[in-house]
Coordinates of C-alpha atoms (C1' of nucleotides) and ligand atoms in Angstrom, one line a residue:
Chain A
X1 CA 138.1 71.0 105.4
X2 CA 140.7 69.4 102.6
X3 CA 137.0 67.5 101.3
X4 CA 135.3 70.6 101.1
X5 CA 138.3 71.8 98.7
X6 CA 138.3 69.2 96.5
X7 CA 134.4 69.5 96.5
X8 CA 134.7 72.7 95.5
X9 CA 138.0 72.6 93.2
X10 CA 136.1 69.7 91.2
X11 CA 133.3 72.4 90.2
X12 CA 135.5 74.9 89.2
X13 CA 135.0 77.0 92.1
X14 CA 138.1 78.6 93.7
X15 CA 138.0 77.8 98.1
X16 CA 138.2 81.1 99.7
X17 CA 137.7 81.0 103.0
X18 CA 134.3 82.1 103.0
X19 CA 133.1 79.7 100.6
X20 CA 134.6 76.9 102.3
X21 CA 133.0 78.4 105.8
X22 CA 129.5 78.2 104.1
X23 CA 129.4 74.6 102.7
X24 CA 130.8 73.7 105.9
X25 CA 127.6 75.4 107.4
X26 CA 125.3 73.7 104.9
X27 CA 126.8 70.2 105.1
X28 CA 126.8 70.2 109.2
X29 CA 123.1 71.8 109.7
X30 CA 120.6 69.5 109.8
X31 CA 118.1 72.2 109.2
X32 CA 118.7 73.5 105.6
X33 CA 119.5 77.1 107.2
X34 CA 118.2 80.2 105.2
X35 CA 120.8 83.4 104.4
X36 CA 120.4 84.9 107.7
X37 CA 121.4 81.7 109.2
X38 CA 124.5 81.0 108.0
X39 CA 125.6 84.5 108.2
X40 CA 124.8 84.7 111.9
X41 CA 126.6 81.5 111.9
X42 CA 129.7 82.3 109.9
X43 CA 129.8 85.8 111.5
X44 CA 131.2 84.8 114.6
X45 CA 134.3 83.9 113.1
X46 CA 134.8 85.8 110.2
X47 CA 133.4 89.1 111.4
X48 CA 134.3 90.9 108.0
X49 CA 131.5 88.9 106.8
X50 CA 129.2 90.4 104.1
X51 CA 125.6 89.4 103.5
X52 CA 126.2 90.0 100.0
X53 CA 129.0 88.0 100.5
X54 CA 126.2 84.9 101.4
X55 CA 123.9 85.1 98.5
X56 CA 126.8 86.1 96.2
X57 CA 127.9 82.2 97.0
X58 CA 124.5 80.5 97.7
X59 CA 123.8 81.8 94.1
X60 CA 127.2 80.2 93.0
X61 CA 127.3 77.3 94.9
X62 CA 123.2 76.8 93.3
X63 CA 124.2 78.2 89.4
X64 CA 127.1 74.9 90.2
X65 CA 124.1 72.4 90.7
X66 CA 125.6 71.6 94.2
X67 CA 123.1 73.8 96.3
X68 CA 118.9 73.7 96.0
X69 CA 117.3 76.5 97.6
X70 CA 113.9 74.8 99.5
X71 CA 110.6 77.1 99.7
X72 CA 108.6 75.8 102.1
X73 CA 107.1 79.3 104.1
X74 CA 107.0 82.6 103.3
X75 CA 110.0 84.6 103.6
X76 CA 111.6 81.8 104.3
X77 CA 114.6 80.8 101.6
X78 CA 116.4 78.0 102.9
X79 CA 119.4 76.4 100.8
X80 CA 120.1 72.3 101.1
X81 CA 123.3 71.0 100.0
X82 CA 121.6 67.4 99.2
X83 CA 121.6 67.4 95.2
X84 CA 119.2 64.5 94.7
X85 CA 115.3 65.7 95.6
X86 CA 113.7 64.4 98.7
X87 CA 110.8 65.4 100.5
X88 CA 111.0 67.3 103.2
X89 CA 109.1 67.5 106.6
X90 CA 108.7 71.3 108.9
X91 CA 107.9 71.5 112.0
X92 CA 105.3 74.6 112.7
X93 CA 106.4 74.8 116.1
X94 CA 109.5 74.9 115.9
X95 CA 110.2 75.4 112.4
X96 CA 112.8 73.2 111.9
X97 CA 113.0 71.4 108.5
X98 CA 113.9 67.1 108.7
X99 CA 115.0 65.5 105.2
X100 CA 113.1 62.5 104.8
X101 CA 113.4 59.3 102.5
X102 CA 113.5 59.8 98.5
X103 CA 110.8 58.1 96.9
X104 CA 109.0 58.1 99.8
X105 CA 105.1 57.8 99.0
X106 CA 102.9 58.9 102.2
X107 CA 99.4 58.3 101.3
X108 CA 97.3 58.4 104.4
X109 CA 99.8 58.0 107.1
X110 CA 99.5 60.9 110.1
X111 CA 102.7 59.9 111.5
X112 CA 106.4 59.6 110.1
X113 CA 109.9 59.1 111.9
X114 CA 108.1 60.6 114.9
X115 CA 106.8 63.5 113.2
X116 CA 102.8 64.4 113.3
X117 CA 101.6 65.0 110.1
X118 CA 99.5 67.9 109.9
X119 CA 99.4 69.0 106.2
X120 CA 101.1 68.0 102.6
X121 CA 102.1 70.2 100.1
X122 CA 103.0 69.0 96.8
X123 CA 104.5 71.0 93.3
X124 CA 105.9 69.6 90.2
X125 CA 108.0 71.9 88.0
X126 CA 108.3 72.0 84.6
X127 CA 107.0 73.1 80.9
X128 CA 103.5 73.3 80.9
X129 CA 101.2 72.2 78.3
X130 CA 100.8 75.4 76.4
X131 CA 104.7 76.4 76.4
X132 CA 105.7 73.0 74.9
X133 CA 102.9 74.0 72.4
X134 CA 105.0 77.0 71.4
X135 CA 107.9 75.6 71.1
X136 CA 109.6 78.4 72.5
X137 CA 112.7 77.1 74.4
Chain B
X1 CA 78.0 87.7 92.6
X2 CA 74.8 86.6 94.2
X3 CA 76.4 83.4 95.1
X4 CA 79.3 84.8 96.4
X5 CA 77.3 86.8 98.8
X6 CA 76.0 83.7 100.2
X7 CA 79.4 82.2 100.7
X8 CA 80.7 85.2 102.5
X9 CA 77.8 85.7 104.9
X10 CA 77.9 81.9 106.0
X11 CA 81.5 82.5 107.1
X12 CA 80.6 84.9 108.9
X13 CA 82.0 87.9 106.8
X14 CA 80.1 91.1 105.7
X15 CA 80.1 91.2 101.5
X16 CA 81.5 94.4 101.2
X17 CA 82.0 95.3 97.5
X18 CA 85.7 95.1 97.5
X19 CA 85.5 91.1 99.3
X20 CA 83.1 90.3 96.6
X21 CA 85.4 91.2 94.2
X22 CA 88.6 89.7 95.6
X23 CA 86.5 86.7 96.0
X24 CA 85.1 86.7 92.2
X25 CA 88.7 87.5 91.1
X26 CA 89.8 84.5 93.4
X27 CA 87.3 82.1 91.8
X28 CA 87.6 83.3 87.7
X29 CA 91.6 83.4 87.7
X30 CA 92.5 79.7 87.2
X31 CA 95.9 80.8 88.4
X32 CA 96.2 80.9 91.8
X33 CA 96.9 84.6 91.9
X34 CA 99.7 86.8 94.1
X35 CA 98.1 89.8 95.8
X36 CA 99.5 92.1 93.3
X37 CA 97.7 90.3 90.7
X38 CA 94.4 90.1 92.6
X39 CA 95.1 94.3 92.6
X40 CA 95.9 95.0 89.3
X41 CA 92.4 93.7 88.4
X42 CA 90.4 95.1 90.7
X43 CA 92.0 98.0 90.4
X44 CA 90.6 98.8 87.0
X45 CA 87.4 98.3 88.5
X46 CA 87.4 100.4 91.6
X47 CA 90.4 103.0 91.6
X48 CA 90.3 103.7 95.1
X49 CA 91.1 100.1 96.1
X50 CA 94.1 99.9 98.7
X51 CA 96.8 97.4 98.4
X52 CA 96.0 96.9 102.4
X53 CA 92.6 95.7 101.7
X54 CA 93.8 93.1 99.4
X55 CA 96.1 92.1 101.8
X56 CA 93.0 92.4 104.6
X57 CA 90.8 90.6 103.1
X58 CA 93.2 87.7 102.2
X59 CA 93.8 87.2 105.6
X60 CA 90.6 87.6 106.7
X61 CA 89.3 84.9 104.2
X62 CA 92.1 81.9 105.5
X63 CA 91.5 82.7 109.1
X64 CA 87.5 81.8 107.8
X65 CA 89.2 78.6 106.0
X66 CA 88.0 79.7 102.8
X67 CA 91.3 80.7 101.2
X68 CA 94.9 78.9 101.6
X69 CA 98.1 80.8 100.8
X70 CA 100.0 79.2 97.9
X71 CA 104.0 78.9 98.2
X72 CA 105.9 77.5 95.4
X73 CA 108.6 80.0 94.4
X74 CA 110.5 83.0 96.3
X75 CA 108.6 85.9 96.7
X76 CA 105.8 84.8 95.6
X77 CA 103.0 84.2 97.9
X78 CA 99.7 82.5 95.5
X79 CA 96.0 82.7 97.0
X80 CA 93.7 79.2 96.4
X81 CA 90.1 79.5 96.9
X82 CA 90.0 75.2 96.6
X83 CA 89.5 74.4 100.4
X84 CA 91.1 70.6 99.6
X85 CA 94.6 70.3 99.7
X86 CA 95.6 69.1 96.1
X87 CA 99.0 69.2 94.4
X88 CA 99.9 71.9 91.6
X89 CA 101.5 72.1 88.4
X90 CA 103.8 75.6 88.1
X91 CA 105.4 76.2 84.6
X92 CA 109.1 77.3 84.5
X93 CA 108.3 79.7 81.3
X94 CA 105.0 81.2 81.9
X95 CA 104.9 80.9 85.8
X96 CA 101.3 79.5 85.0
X97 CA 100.3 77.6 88.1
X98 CA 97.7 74.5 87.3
X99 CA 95.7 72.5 89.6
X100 CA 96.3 68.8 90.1
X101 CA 94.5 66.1 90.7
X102 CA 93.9 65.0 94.2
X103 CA 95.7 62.8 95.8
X104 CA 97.8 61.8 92.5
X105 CA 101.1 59.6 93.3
X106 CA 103.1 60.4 90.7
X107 CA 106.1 57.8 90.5
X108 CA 107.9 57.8 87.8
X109 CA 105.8 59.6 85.3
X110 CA 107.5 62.5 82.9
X111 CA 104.1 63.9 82.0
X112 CA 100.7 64.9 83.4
X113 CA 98.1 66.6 81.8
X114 CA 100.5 67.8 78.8
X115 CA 102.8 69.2 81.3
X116 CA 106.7 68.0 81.1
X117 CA 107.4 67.3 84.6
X118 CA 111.1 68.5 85.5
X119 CA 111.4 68.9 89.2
X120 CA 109.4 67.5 92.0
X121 CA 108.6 69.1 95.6
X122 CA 107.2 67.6 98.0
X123 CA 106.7 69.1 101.8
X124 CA 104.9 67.9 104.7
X125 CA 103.6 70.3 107.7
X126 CA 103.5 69.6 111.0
X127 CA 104.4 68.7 114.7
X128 CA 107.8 67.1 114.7
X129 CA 109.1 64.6 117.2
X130 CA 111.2 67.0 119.0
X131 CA 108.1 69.3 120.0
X132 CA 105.8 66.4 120.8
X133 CA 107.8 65.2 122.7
X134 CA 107.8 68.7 124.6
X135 CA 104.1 68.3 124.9
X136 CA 103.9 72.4 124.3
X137 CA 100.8 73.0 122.2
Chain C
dT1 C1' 157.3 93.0 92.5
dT2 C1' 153.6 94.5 89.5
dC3 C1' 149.3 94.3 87.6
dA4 C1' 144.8 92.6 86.1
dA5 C1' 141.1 89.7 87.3
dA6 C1' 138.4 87.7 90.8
dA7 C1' 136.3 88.0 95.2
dT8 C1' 134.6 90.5 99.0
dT9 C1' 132.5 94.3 101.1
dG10 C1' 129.2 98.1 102.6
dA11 C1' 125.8 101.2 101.4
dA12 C1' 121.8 102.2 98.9
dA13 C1' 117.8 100.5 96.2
dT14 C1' 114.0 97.4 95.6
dC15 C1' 110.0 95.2 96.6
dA16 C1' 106.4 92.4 99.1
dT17 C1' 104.3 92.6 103.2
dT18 C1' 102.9 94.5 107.8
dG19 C1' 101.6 98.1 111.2
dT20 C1' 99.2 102.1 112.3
dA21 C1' 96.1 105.7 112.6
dA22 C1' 93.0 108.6 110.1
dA23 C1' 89.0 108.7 107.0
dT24 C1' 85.0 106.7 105.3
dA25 C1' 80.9 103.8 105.3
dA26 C1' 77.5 101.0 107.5
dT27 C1' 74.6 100.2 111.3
dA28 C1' 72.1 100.9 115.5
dA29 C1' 70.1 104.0 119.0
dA30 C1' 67.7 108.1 120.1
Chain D
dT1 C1' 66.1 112.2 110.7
dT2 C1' 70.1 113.0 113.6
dT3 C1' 73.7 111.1 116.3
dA4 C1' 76.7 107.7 118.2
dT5 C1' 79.0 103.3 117.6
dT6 C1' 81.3 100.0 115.0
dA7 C1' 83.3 98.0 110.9
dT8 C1' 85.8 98.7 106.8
dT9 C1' 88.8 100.9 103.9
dT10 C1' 92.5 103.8 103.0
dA11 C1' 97.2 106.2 102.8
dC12 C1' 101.5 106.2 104.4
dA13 C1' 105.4 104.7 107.1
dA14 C1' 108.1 100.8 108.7
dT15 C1' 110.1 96.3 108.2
dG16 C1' 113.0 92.8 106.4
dA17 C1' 114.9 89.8 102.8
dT18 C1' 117.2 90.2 98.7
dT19 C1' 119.5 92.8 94.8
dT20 C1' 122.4 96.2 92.7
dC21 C1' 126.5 98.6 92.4
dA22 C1' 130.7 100.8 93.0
dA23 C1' 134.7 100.7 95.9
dT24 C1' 138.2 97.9 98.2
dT25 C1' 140.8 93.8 99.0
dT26 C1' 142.8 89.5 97.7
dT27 C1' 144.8 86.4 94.6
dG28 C1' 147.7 84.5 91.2
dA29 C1' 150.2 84.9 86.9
dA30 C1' 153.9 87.3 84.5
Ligands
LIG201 MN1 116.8 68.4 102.4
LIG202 MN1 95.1 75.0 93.5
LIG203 ZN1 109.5 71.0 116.2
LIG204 ZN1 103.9 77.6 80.6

DNA sequence: TTCAAAATTGAAATCATTGTAAATAATAAA
DNA sequence: TTTATTATTTACAATGATTTCAATTTTGAA
């Protein structure tokens, strides 16, 4: 509670009760949880709650570099509080979402930590080819 | 357009005018396009289209496997007639998406293919340990 | 205590997608 | 050809996540 202050305090971003409620939610789920989530979570003791109130912060807590919102299904925005990018693994039955090791390379495993390996999905970001060309930054 | 008949009707699926044209828009757009895209230029062509039958016809063609839903950003749901799972390329300016190369392992590299690489993401789908161990399928 | 700025809230708006049922077109049977 | 059956397309309403916005509440400095 007094580390999520600080946490916060050292990006310049004042502790109010909410906003300490939901990194607490996104630092003890496991399972990078979307909007809904930690609302539903957060709800049940602050019953004021707003949604607005949610993406007001996940968009604070993201524009402060220490949230990543992960897109892995449609519909599905989920936020993870890990800074550093790592692959992730989700489940399609149960939808849950594991972290797994950075740098990890899979190249024709089916199996890892358990998990069955069904499909892979891989996107780099960036400035394309043409929009370098332009120059226009 | 020939050709694309012959595709359809060894899936199984009737080459109605408007899935000949979803299809054709599917193949000559080398950007993996969102459902309103796929609409805006078929609209031009046939003015009575319905946004349902894009939608229809989408889902029609990856139940057949010959189309695989595309998600890289929020809200935006991208249609790939390429059957082989291969990584992508989208640009942060012009929202371009590019095809990869299949199965490239990029390490370390800040370029491909012209492209400045800024963010990487990497997903894998499947059957975690938790459900397997369940044994529901 | 007072007051302005910051944070929170709820309601309405937006927008992609889905559901549904009627309309239309294609096909087969008579 | 005419009629009946089925498949396909369409328009429109419903859904649900997210955004916008104005009003209210909280905070913290003077
Ligand atoms: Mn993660
Ligand atoms: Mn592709
Ligand atoms: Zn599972
Ligand atoms: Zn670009």
């Amino acid at each position: 509670m007094e580390k999520i202050k600080k946490i916060l305090e050292e990006k310049g971003i004042k502790p109010s009760i909410q906003r300490i409620k939901i990194f607490e939610c996104l630092m003890c789920d496991g399972d990078h949880p979307t909007a809904k989530d930690i609302y539903e979570i957060i709800f049940k003791e602050i019953p004021t709650l707003s949604k607005t109130t949610i993406y007001n912060t996940v968009k604070l807590f993201t524009d402060k570099g220490i949230l990543k919102p992960v897109r892995i299904r449609e519909g599905e925005v989920r936020y993870d509080i890990e800074s550093d990018s790592h692959p992730h693994f989700r489940c399609n039955k149960c939808g849950k979402v594991f972290d797994l090791e950075k740098n990890l390379l899979i190249k024709e495993k089916k199996e890892i930590d358990g998990h069955l390996i069904e499909e892979k999905c891989v996107c780099y970001l960036g400035v394309c080819r043409n929009c370098r060309r332009k120059r226009e930054h």
